[in-house]
Coordinates of C-alpha atoms in Angstrom, one line a residue:
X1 CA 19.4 6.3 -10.1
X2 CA 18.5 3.0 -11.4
X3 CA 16.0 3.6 -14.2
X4 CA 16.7 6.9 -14.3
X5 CA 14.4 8.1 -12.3
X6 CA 14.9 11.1 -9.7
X7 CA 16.2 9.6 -6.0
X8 CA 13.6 9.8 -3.4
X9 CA 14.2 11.7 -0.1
X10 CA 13.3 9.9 3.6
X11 CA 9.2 10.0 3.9
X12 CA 8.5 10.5 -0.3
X13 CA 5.6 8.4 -1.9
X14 CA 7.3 6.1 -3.8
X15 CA 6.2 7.0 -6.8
X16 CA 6.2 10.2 -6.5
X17 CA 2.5 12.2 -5.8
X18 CA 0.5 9.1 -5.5
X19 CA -2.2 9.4 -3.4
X20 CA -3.0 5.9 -3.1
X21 CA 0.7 4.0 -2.7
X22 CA 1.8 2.0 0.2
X23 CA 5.7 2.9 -0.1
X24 CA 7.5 5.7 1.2
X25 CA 11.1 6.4 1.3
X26 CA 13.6 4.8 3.6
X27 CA 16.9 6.1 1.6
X28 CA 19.2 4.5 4.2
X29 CA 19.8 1.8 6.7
X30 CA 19.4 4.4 9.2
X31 CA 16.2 5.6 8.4
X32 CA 15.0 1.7 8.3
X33 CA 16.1 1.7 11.9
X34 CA 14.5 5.0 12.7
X35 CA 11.1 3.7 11.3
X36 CA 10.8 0.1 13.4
X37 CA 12.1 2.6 16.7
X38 CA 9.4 4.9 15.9
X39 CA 11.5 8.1 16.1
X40 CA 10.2 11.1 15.6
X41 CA 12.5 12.4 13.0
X42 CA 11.4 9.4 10.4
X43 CA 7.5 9.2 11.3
X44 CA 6.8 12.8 10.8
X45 CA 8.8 12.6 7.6
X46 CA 6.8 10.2 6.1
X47 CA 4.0 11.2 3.5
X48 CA 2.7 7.4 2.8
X49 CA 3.1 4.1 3.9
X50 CA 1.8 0.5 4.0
X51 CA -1.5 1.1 4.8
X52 CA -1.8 -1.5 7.8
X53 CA 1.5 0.4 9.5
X54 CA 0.7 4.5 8.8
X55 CA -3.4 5.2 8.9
X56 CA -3.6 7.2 5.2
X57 CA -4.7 11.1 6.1
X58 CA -7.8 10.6 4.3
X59 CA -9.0 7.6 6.9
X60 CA -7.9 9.8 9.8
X61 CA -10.1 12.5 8.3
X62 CA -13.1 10.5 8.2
X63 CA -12.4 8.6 11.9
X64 CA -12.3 12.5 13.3
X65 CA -15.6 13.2 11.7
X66 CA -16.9 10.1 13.3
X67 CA -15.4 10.8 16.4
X68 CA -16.9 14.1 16.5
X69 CA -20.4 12.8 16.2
X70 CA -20.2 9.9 18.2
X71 CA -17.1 9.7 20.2
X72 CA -16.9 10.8 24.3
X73 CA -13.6 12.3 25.6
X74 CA -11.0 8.8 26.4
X75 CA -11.9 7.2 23.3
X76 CA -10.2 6.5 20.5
X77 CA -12.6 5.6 17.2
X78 CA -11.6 3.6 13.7
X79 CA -14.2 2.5 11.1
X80 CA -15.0 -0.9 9.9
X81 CA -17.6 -2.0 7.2
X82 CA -20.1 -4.0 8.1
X83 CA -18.8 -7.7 7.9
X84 CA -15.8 -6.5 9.9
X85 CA -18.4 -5.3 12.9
X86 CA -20.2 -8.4 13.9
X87 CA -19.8 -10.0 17.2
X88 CA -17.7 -6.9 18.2
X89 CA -17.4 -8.1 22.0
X90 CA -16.7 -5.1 24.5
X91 CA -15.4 -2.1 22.4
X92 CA -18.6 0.3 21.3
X93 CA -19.9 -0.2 18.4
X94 CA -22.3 2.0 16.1
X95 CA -23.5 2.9 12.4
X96 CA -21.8 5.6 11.3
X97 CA -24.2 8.0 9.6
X98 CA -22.1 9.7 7.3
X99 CA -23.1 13.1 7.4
X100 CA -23.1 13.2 3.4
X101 CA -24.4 16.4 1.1
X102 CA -27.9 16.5 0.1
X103 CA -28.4 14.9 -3.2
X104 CA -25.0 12.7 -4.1
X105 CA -25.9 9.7 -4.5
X106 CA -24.3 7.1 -2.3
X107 CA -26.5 4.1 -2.8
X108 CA -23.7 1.7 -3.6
X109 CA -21.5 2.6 -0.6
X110 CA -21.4 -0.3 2.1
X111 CA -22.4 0.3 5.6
X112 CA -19.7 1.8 7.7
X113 CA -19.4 0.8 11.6
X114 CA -17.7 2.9 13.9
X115 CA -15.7 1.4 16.9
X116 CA -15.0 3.2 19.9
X117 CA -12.6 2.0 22.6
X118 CA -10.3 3.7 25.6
X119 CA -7.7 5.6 24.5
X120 CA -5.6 3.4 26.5
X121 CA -6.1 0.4 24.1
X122 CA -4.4 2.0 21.3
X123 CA -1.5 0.2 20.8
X124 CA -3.7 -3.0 21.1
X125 CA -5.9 -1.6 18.6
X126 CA -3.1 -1.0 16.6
X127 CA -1.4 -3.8 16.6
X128 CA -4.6 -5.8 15.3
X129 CA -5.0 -3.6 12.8
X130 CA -1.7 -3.9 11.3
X131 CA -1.8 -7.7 11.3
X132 CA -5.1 -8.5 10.1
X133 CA -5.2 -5.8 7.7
X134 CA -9.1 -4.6 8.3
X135 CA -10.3 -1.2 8.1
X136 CA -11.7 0.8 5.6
X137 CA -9.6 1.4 2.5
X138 CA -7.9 4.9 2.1
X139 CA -10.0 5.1 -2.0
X140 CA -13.0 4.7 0.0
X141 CA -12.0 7.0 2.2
X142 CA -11.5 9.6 0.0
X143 CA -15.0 8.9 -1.9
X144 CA -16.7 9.6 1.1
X145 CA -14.9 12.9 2.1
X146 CA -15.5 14.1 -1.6
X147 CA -19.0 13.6 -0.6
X148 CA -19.0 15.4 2.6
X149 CA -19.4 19.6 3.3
X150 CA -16.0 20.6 3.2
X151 CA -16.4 22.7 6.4
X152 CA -16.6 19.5 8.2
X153 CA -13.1 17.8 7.0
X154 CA -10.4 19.2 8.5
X155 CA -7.7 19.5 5.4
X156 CA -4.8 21.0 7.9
X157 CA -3.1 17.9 7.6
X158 CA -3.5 16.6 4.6
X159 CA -0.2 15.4 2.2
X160 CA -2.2 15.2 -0.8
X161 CA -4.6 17.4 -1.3
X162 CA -8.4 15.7 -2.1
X163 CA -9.3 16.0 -5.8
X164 CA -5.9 16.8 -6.9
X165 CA -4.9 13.6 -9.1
X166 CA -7.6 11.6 -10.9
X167 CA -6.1 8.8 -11.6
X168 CA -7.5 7.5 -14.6
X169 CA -6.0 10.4 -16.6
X170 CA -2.7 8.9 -16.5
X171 CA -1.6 7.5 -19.5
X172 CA -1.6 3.5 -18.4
X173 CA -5.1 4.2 -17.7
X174 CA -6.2 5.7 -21.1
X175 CA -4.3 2.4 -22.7
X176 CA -6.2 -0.1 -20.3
X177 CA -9.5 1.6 -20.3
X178 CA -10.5 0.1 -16.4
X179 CA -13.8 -1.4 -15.9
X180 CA -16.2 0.6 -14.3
X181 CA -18.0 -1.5 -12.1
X182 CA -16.4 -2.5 -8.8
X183 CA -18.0 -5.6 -9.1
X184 CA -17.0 -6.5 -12.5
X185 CA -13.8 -5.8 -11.6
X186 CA -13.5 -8.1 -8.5
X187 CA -15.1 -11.0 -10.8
X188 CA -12.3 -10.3 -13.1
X189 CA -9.9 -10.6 -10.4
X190 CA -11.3 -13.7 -9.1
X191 CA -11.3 -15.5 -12.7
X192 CA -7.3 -14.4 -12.7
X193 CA -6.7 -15.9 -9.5
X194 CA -8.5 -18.8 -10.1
X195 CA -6.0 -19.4 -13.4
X196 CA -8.5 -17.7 -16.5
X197 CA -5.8 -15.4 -17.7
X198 CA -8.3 -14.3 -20.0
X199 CA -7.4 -15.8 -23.3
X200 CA -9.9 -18.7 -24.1
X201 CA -7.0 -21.0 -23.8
X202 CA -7.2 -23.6 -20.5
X203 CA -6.3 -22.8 -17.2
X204 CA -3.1 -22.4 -15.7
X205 CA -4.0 -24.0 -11.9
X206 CA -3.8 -27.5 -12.8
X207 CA -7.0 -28.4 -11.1
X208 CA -9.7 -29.6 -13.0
X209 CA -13.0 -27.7 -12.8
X210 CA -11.9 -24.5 -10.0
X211 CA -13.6 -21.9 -11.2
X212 CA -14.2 -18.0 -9.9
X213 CA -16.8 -19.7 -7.0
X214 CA -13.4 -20.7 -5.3
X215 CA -11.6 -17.3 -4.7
X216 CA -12.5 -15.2 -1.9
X217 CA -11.0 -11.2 -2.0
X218 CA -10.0 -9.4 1.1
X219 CA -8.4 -5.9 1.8
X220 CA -5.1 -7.3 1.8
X221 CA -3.0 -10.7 1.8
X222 CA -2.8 -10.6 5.5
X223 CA -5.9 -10.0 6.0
X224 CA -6.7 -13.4 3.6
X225 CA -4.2 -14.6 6.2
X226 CA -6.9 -13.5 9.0
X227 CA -9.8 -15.0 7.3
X228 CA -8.6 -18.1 7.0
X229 CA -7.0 -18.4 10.0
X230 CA -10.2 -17.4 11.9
X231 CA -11.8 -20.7 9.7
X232 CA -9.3 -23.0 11.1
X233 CA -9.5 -21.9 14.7
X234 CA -13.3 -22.3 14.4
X235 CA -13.5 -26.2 12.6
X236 CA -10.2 -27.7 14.1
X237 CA -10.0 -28.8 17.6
X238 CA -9.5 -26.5 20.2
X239 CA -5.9 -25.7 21.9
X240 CA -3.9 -27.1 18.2
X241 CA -0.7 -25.2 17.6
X242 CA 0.0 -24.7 14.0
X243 CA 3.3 -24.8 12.1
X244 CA 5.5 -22.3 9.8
X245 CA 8.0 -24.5 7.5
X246 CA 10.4 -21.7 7.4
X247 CA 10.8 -18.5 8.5
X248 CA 7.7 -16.1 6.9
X249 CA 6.9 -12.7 6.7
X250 CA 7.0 -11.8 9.9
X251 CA 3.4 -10.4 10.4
X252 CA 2.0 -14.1 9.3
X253 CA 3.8 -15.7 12.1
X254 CA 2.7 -12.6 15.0
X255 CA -0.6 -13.1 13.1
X256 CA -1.0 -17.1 13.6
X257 CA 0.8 -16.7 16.9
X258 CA -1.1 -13.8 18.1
X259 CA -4.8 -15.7 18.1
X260 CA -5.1 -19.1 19.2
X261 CA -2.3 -21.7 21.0
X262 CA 0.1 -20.3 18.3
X263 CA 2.8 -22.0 16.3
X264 CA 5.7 -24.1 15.9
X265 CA 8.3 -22.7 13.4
X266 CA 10.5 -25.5 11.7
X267 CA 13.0 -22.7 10.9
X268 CA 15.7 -25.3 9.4
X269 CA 13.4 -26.4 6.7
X270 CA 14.2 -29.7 7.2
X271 CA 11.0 -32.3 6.6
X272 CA 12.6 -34.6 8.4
X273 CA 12.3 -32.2 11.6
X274 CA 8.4 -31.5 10.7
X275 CA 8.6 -35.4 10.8
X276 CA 9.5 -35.8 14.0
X277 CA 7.4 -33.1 15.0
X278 CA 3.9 -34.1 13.9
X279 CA 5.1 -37.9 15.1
X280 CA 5.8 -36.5 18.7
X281 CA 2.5 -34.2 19.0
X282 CA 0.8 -37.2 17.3
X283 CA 1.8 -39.5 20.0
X284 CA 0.4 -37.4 23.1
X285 CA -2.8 -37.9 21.8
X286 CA -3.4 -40.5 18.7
X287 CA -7.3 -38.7 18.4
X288 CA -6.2 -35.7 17.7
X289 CA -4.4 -33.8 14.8
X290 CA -1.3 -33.0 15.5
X291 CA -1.5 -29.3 14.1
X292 CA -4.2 -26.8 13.2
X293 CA -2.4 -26.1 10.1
X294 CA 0.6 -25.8 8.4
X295 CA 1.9 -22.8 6.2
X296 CA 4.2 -22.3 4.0
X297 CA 5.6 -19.5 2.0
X298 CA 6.7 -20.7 -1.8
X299 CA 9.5 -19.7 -2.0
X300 CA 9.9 -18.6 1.3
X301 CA 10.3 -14.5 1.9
X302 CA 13.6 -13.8 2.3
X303 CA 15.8 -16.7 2.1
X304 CA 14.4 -18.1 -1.3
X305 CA 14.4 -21.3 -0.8
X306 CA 11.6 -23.6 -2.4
X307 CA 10.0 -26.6 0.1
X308 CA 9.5 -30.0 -1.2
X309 CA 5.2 -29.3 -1.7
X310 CA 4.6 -32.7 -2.7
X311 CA 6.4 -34.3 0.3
X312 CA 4.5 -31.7 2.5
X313 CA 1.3 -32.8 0.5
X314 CA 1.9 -36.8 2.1
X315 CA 2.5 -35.0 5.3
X316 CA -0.4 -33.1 5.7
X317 CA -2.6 -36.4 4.4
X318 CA -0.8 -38.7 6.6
X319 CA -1.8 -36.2 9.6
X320 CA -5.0 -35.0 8.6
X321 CA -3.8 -31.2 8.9
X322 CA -4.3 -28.6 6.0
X323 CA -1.8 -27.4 4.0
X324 CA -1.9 -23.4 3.3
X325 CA 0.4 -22.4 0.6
X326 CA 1.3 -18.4 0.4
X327 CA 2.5 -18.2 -3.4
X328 CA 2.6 -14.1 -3.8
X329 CA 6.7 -14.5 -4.1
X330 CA 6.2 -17.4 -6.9
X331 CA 2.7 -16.0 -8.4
X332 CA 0.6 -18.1 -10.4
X333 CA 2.4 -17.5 -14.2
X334 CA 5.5 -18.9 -12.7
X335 CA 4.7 -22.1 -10.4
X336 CA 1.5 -24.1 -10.3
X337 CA 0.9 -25.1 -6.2
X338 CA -3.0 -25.5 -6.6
X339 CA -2.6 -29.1 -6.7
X340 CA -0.6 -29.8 -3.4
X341 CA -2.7 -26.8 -1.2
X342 CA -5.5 -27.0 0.6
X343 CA -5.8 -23.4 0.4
X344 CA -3.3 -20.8 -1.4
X345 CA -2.9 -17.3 -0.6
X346 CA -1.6 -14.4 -2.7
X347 CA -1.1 -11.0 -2.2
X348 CA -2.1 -9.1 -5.7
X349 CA -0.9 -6.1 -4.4
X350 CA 2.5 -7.1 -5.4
X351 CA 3.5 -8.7 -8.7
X352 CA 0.1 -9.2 -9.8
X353 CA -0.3 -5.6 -9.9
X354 CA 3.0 -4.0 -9.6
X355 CA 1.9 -0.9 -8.5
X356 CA 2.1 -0.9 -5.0
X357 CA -2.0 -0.6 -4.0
X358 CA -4.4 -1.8 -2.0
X359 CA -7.3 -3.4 -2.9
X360 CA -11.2 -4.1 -0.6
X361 CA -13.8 -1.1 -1.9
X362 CA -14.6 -1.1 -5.6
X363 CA -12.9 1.3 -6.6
X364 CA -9.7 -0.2 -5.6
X365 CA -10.8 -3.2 -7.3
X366 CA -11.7 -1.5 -10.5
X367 CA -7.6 0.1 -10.2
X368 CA -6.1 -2.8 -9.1
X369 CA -7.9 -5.0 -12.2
X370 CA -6.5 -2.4 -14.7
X371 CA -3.4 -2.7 -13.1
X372 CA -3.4 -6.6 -14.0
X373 CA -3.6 -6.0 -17.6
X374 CA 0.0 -6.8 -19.1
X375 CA 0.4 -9.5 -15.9
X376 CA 2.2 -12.1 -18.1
X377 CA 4.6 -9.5 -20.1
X378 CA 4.9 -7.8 -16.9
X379 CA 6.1 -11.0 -15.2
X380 CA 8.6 -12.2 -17.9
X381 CA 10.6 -9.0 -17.7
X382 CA 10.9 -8.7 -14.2
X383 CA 12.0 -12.6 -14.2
X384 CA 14.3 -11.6 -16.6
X385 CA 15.9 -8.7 -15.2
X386 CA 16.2 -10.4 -11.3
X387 CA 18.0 -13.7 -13.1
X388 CA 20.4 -11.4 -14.6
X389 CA 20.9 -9.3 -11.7
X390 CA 21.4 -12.6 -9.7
X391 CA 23.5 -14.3 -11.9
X392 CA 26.0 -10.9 -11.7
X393 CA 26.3 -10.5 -8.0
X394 CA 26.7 -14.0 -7.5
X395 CA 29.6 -13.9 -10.5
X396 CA 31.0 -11.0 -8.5
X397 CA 30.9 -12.6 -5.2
X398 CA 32.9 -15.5 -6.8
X399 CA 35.9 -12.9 -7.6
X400 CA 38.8 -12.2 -4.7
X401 CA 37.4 -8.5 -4.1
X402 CA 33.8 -9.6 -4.3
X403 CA 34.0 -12.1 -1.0
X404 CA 32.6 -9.2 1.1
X405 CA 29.2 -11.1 -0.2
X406 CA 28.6 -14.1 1.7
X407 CA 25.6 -15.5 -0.5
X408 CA 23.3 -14.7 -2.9
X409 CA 19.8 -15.7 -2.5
X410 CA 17.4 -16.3 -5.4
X411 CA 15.8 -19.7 -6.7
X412 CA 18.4 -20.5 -9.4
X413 CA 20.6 -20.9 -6.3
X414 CA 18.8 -22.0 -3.6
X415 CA 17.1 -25.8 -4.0
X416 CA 16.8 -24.6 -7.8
X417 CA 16.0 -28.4 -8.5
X418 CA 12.8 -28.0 -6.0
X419 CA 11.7 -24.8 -7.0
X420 CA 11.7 -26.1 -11.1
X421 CA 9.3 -29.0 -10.2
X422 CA 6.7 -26.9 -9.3
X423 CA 7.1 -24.3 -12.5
X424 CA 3.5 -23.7 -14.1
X425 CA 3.6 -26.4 -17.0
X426 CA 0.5 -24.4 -18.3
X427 CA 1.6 -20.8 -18.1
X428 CA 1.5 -18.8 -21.4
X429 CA 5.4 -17.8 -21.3
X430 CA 8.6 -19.6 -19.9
X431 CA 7.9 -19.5 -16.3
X432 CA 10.3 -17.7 -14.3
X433 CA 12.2 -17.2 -10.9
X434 CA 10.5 -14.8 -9.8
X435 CA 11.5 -10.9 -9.0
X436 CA 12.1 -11.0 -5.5
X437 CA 16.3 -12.0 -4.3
X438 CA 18.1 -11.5 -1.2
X439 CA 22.1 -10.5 -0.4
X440 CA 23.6 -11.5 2.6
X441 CA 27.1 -10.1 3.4
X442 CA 29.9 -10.7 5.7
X443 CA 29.4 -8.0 8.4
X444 CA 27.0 -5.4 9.1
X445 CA 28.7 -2.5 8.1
X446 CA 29.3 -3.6 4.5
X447 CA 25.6 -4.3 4.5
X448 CA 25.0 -0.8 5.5
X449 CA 27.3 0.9 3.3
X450 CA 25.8 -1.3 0.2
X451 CA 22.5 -0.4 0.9
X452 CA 23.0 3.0 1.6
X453 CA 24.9 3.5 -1.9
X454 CA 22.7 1.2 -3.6
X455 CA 20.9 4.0 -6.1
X456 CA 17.0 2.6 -6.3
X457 CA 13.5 3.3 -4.5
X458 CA 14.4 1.5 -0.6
X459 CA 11.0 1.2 1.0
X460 CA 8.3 -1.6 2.6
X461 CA 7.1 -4.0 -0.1
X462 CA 8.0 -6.2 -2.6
X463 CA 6.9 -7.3 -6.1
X464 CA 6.8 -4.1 -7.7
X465 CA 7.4 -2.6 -11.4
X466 CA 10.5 -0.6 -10.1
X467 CA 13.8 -2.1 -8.2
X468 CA 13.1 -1.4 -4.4
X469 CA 15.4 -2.3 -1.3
X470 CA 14.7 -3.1 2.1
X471 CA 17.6 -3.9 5.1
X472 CA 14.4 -7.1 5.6
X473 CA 16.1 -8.3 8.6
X474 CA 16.2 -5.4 10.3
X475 CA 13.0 -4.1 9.3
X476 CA 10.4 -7.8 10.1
X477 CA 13.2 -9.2 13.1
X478 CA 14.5 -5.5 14.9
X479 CA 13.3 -6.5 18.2
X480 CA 13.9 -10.2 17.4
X481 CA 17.4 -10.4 15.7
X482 CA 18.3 -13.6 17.8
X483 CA 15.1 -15.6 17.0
X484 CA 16.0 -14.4 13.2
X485 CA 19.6 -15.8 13.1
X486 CA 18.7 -18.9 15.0
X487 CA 16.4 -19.8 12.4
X488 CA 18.5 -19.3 9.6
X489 CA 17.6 -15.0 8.4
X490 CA 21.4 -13.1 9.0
X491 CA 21.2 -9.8 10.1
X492 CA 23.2 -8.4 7.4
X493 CA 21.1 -9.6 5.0
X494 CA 19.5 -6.8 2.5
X495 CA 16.0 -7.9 0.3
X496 CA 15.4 -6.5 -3.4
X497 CA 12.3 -7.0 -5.5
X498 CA 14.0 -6.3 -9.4
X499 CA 11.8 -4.0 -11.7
X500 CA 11.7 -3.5 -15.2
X501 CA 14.1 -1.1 -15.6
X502 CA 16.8 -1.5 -18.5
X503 CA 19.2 -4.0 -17.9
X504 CA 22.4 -1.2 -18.6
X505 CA 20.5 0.5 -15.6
X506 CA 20.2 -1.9 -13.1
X507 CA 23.8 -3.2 -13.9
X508 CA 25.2 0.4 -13.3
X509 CA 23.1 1.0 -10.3
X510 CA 24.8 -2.4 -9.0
X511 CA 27.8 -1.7 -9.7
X512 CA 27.8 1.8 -7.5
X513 CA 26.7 0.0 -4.6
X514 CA 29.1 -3.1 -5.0
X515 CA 32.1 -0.4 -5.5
X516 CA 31.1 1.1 -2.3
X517 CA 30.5 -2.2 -0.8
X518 CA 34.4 -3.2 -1.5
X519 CA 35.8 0.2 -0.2
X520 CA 34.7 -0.5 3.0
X521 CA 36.1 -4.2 2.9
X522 CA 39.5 -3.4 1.7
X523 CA 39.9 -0.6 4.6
X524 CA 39.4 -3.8 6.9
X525 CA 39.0 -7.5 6.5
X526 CA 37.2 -8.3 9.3
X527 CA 34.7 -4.4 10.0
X528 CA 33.6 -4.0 13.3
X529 CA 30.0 -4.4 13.2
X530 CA 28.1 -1.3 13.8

C-alpha cells in the first residue's frame, strides 16, 4: 500500500474512523460501477461518502426527529438553515424547534428550517441537493444531537458512534492549536482566499486592493457554483445560455444546465470555436449578450489542459459576458487567475485543506482553518511528488512494453506553455503543477486491471494529503459515455490526485499496478473491451 498505510475495504472512511470525511472506499472498478448503478451490494457497504451524494447518519438522525414532530405520513423532510429557506415556493416549510435539553446553551446556533415535500419528489429532492450542495452540515448535525435527550435519537443506525472521536485530540490538532471562534475562523479563511497567506508579506492575487470584503463562503464549491449561478440568472437577460470551455466536473455542467436555458459546451477547447460561437449567437440579436456566462475550469478536471485566460479575458470584454474561473485544481499558491476572472471559484475542501471535509457551520470552519495551516509546504510536496509520478509513467509509456498507456495527462504535458503563463509570480515557493493527473490507456480492460492493482485509497474526490484513485470517466459520464468521448474524456481513462507519501512509496505502488497493467497487454494486443 502506497504510504504504507493498511488497504481499505469497499464502503471504509477513507481515513479510517473519521466521522466527518467525504471518502469512502471504492477498491475496484467494479465497485465504481456498483456505486453510479446504485446496487445494493455497494450502498449498504458504504460507511461515508461525499456529503452531497450519501446523507451522513447524523443529518438523517436529526431530519427523523424533525419528521417526527412535524412531518404527516407521504412526506419526506430535510433541514435547511435559514438563508437556504426563503421564497421556498410549494414544498412546506417550518422552523424547526429543536427539541434541545433544558439548560445547554445554544445561543449561537442558526435557525434551522424544516422542508417537507411528497415522498414522491425524492429523487427530485435529491438530485438538487446533490448539485447545489445545501443542507445542513453533518458537524452541525452532530452538535445538535449532542444536545438533544438521547431517548429521542434513534442510534440503531449509526456508523460512528456520537461522542466517540473529539477531534481536536489528534496530534495535528495539538500542533495547530484551531481557533475557537467559528467566526474568526471563516475571516481567516476569507483573508487566505483573498491572497493574505498570513505572513505580512504582499498578496499573492495580483489585484491591487481585494481584500477579505470580496470572498463569499458557502457549504461547498458547488454550492459557490449555485450562488453564483442563481446571481447571473437574476441580472443577465432572461432565456441566455451560458458556456463550459471544456469539459468540467460533471455536477457544474448538470448544475448550469439544470436551472435556466442551460449551456453550450465548447468540448474541443478550441477559442476559435467559442469564436464563432459568441459571433453566431451575437448576430441573432446584436442587443443582446451572447451568453449568460462563461466557465471555465483551470486546468480543466480531468484532461489537464490549461485555456488561454487572457485570450478568454478579450472574449468575454468584446461580448460583455463574465468570465467565472474554477481554480480548485490549480489553487491560488500555484497560478494567479484573479486578474483575467470576473469571479473565481475554489473548492477548499481539497488542496487547501487536504483533508477531505466539508466546511458551512462554525465548527467546520474552525477545522477546516486549522486544516490550512502548512498550505504552502503542503502544496510544494504534493507538486513535487505528482511531477515525479508524471514524469515516470509517461517515461514508461515511452518504452515498447509500456504502450498499453495511450497518454499521460498532467500540465507539464498538456499546453505546459499555457499553463506556465499563468504561474503565481507572487507565491512564497516555486509554484507548481498541481497534484491532480490523469492516465488514459489503450482499452478498457487494461484500465481495469491497472486500477484494480493500483495499491492506494480509490474513492470520490480529489486534492487530498494521500494518493487516491477514481475510474473519473466512469464515475462523472456512466450514463453519458458517448457525450464524454465526443468531447474529448476516453472511457478508459483513470484520475489520481498524488499525496505526500514518500517518493520510494509511490514509485513501488506504481510499479504494481503498471506490472499488472502489462500482463494483461502481453496476453493480447488488442483486449476485448469489457
Amino acid at each position: 500500500m502506497i504510504g504504507g498505510i493498511q488497504p481499505a475495504v469497499l464502503g471504509d472512511a477513507i481515513p479510517p474512523n473519521v466521522p466527518h470525511t467525504i471518502v469512502c472506499s471504492l477498491p475496484t472498478w467494479q465497485d465504481m460501477m456498483g456505486f453510479v448503478e446504485g446496487e445494493e451490494r455497494v450502498t449498504t457497504a458504504l460507511k461515508a461518502g461525499y456529503y452531497r451524494q450519501k446523507i451522513h447518519d447524523y443529518v438523517k438522525a436529526l431530519w427523523k426527529i424533525c419528521y417526527q414532530i412535524h412531518g404527516v405520513e407521504g412526506e419526506e423532510c430535510v433541514l435547511y438553515v435559514k438563508k437556504h429557506a426563503e421564497n421556498p415556493g410549494e414544498p412546506r416549510v417550518c422552523r424547526f424547534e429543536i427539541p434541545y435539553k433544558s439548560g445547554v446553551d445554544v445561543s449561537e446556533f442558526p435557525e434551522v428550517f424544516a422542508v417537507f415535500f411528497p415522498s414522491s419528489a425524492l429523487t427530485e429532492a435529491s438530485q438538487f441537493m446533490m448539485y447545489t450542495g445545501s443542507g445542513i452540515s453533518a458537524r452541525f448535525a452532530e452538535q445538535c444531537l449532542e444536545c438533544i435527550p438521547e431517548e429521542l435519537i434513534d442510534t440503531s443506525t449509526f456508523i460512528i458512534p456520537l461522542k466517540t472521536v473529539n477531534w481536536r485530540d489528534q496530534e495535528y490538532y495539538k500542533v495547530h492549536r484551531p481557533i475557537e471562534s467559528g467566526p474568526e475562523a471563516k475571516s481567516a479563511l476569507r483573508r487566505l482566499f483573498a491572497g493574505d497567506l498570513g505572513d505580512g508579506l504582499a498578496n499573492i492575487r495580483g489585484v491591487p486592493g481585494v481584500s477579505p470584503d470580496d470572498v463569499y463562503l458557502y457549504a461547498s464549491g458547488m454550492n459557490a457554483i449555485w450562488h453564483l449561478h442563481l446571481m447571473i440568472l437574476d441580472t443577465r437577460p432572461k432565456g441566455l445560455k451560458s458556456a463550459a470551455f471544456n469539459v468540467m466536473y460533471s455536477h457544474s455542467h448538470n448544475l448550469i444546465e439544470g436551472w435556466g436555458a442551460g449551456h453550450y459546451v465548447i468540448g474541443s477547447g478550441s477559442i476559435a470555436d467559442l469564436e464563432a460561437r459568441l459571433a453566431s449567437e451575437q448576430a441573432k440579436d446584436p442587443e443582446r449578450p451572447p451568453l449568460a456566462a462563461l466557465y471555465i475550469d483551470f486546468p480543466t478536471n480531468p484532461m489537464l489542459q490549461s485555456p488561454d485566460v487572457a485570450r478568454l479575458r478579450e472574449l468575454a470584454d468584446r461580448y460583455h459576458v463574465p468570465l467565472i474561473i474554477d481554480e480548485t485544481v490549480g489553487n491560488l499558491i500555484n497560478v494567479q487567475l484573479l486578474p483575467y476572472a470576473d469571479i473565481v471559484v475554489c473548492s477548499f475542501t481539497k488542496i487547501i485543506s487536504g483533508l477531505a471535509n466539508d466546511t458551512y457551520h462554525g465548527e467546520d470552519a474552525i477545522r477546516l482553518e486549522a486544516n490550512t495551516r502548512g498550505v504552502k509546504q503542503g502544496i510544494a510536496i504534493v507538486d513535487k511528488n505528482a511531477e515525479a509520478v508524471a514524469d515516470y509513467l509517461y517515461a514508461w509509456s515511452q518504452k515498447p512494453q509500456g504502450s498499453f498507456i495511450k497518454q499521460v495527462l498532467y500540465p507539464t504535458y498538456q499546453t505546459r506553455d499555457i499553463y506556465e503563463r499563468y504561474l503565481n509570480k507572487d507565491s512564497r515557493t516555486r509554484p507548481g503543477y498541481g497534484g491532480l493527473l490523469s492516465i488514459s490507456f489503450t482499452s478498457l480492460a487494461i484500465a481495469k486491471v491497472f486500477y484494480d492493482a493500483l495499491p492506494c485509497y480509490k474513492g470520490i474526490t480529489f486534492g487530498t494529503i494521500f494518493t487516491l484513485a477514481v475510474p473519473f470517466t466512469e464515475m462523472s459520464f456512466h450514463s453519458k459515455l458517448q457525450w464524454a468521448e465526443e468531447n474529448g474524456v476516453e472511457h478508459a481513462l483513470i484520475r489520481i490526485t498524488i499525496g505526500m507519501e514518500d517518493w520510494e512509496s509511490l514509485k513501488d505502488g506504481f510499479d504494481v499496478a503498471l506490472a499488472a497493467a502489462e500482463d494483461v497487454a502481453k496476453l493480447n494486443e488488442d483486449p476485448v473491451e469489457q
